[in-house]
PDB file of C-alpha atoms in Angstrom:
ATOM      1  CA  MET Y   1    -101.719 -23.245-130.798  1.00 69.00           C
ATOM      2  CA  ASP Y   2    -103.846 -24.236-127.833  1.00 89.00           C
ATOM      3  CA  ILE Y   3    -105.615 -21.874-125.473  1.00 92.00           C
ATOM      4  CA  SER Y   4    -103.148 -22.374-122.620  1.00 90.00           C
ATOM      5  CA  SER Y   5    -100.272 -21.281-124.854  1.00 91.00           C
ATOM      6  CA  VAL Y   6    -102.185 -18.195-125.948  1.00 91.00           C
ATOM      7  CA  LEU Y   7    -103.042 -17.294-122.350  1.00 93.00           C
ATOM      8  CA  ALA Y   8     -99.472 -17.882-121.178  1.00 93.00           C
ATOM      9  CA  SER Y   9     -98.167 -15.697-123.975  1.00 93.00           C
ATOM     10  CA  GLU Y  10    -100.657 -12.957-123.154  1.00 95.00           C
ATOM     11  CA  ALA Y  11     -99.766 -13.068-119.440  1.00 95.00           C
ATOM     12  CA  SER Y  12     -96.064 -12.964-120.229  1.00 95.00           C
ATOM     13  CA  SER Y  13     -96.576  -9.981-122.502  1.00 95.00           C
ATOM     14  CA  LYS Y  14     -98.571  -8.091-119.851  1.00 97.00           C
ATOM     15  CA  ILE Y  15     -95.952  -8.847-117.197  1.00 96.00           C
ATOM     16  CA  GLN Y  16     -93.196  -7.521-119.471  1.00 97.00           C
ATOM     17  CA  LEU Y  17     -95.200  -4.361-120.101  1.00 97.00           C
ATOM     18  CA  MET Y  18     -95.777  -3.848-116.370  1.00 96.00           C
ATOM     19  CA  LYS Y  19     -92.054  -4.287-115.663  1.00 95.00           C
ATOM     20  CA  MET Y  20     -91.173  -1.752-118.332  1.00 96.00           C
ATOM     21  CA  GLU Y  21     -93.684   0.749-116.922  1.00 96.00           C
ATOM     22  CA  VAL Y  22     -92.271   0.384-113.399  1.00 93.00           C
ATOM     23  CA  LEU Y  23     -88.704   0.827-114.643  1.00 93.00           C
ATOM     24  CA  SER Y  24     -89.680   3.817-116.760  1.00 95.00           C
ATOM     25  CA  SER Y  25     -91.432   5.451-113.819  1.00 95.00           C
ATOM     26  CA  ALA Y  26     -88.409   4.909-111.561  1.00 94.00           C
ATOM     27  CA  MET Y  27     -86.083   6.340-114.202  1.00 94.00           C
ATOM     28  CA  GLU Y  28     -88.252   9.450-114.549  1.00 95.00           C
ATOM     29  CA  GLU Y  29     -88.219   9.852-110.782  1.00 95.00           C
ATOM     30  CA  ILE Y  30     -84.423   9.584-110.702  1.00 94.00           C
ATOM     31  CA  ASP Y  31     -84.132  12.147-113.498  1.00 94.00           C
ATOM     32  CA  GLU Y  32     -86.351  14.619-111.622  1.00 95.00           C
ATOM     33  CA  VAL Y  33     -84.327  14.234-108.425  1.00 95.00           C
ATOM     34  CA  ALA Y  34     -81.065  14.536-110.349  1.00 93.00           C
ATOM     35  CA  VAL Y  35     -82.227  17.891-111.733  1.00 96.00           C
ATOM     36  CA  LYS Y  36     -83.163  19.109-108.239  1.00 96.00           C
ATOM     37  CA  VAL Y  37     -79.775  18.033-106.863  1.00 95.00           C
ATOM     38  CA  ALA Y  38     -77.970  19.691-109.780  1.00 96.00           C
ATOM     39  CA  GLU Y  39     -79.918  22.916-109.385  1.00 96.00           C
ATOM     40  CA  THR Y  40     -79.605  23.205-105.614  1.00 96.00           C
ATOM     41  CA  GLY Y  41     -76.468  21.217-104.817  1.00 95.00           C
ATOM     42  CA  ASP Y  42     -78.440  19.533-102.025  1.00 95.00           C
ATOM     43  CA  PRO Y  43     -78.135  15.722-102.190  1.00 93.00           C
ATOM     44  CA  SER Y  44     -80.893  15.250 -99.587  1.00 94.00           C
ATOM     45  CA  TYR Y  45     -83.416  15.163-102.446  1.00 94.00           C
ATOM     46  CA  ILE Y  46     -82.214  11.607-103.044  1.00 92.00           C
ATOM     47  CA  LEU Y  47     -84.083  10.609 -99.876  1.00 91.00           C
ATOM     48  CA  GLU Y  48     -87.366  11.500-101.613  1.00 91.00           C
ATOM     49  CA  LEU Y  49     -86.976   8.619-104.075  1.00 93.00           C
ATOM     50  CA  SER Y  50     -89.340   5.675-103.868  1.00 92.00           C
ATOM     51  CA  PRO Y  51     -87.797   2.375-102.730  1.00 92.00           C
ATOM     52  CA  MET Y  52     -87.654   1.080-106.321  1.00 90.00           C
ATOM     53  CA  ALA Y  53     -86.019   4.236-107.668  1.00 93.00           C
ATOM     54  CA  LEU Y  54     -83.608   4.339-104.734  1.00 91.00           C
ATOM     55  CA  ALA Y  55     -82.556   0.742-105.387  1.00 91.00           C
ATOM     56  CA  MET Y  56     -81.946   1.549-109.054  1.00 89.00           C
ATOM     57  CA  PHE Y  57     -80.013   4.678-108.079  1.00 86.00           C
ATOM     58  CA  ASN Y  58     -77.835   2.684-105.683  1.00 87.00           C
ATOM     59  CA  GLN Y  59     -77.077   0.081-108.368  1.00 86.00           C
ATOM     60  CA  SER Y  60     -75.928   2.776-110.778  1.00 74.00           C
ATOM     61  CA  SER Y  61     -73.394   4.218-108.327  1.00 61.00           C
TER      62      SER Y  61
END
């Protein structure tokens, strides 16, 4: 295996990890807002979501 293959593999692995971290963070944010909405009945908490979390929330509807 040459060095370029090793570096490409390493970069790909780090990119995958970063994507998973972003998705995990957005999911946690959605969960927190869902609890607030459930507790208060006020859907305006949805507006506090970050753009990424809001996009994920909109896709799930």
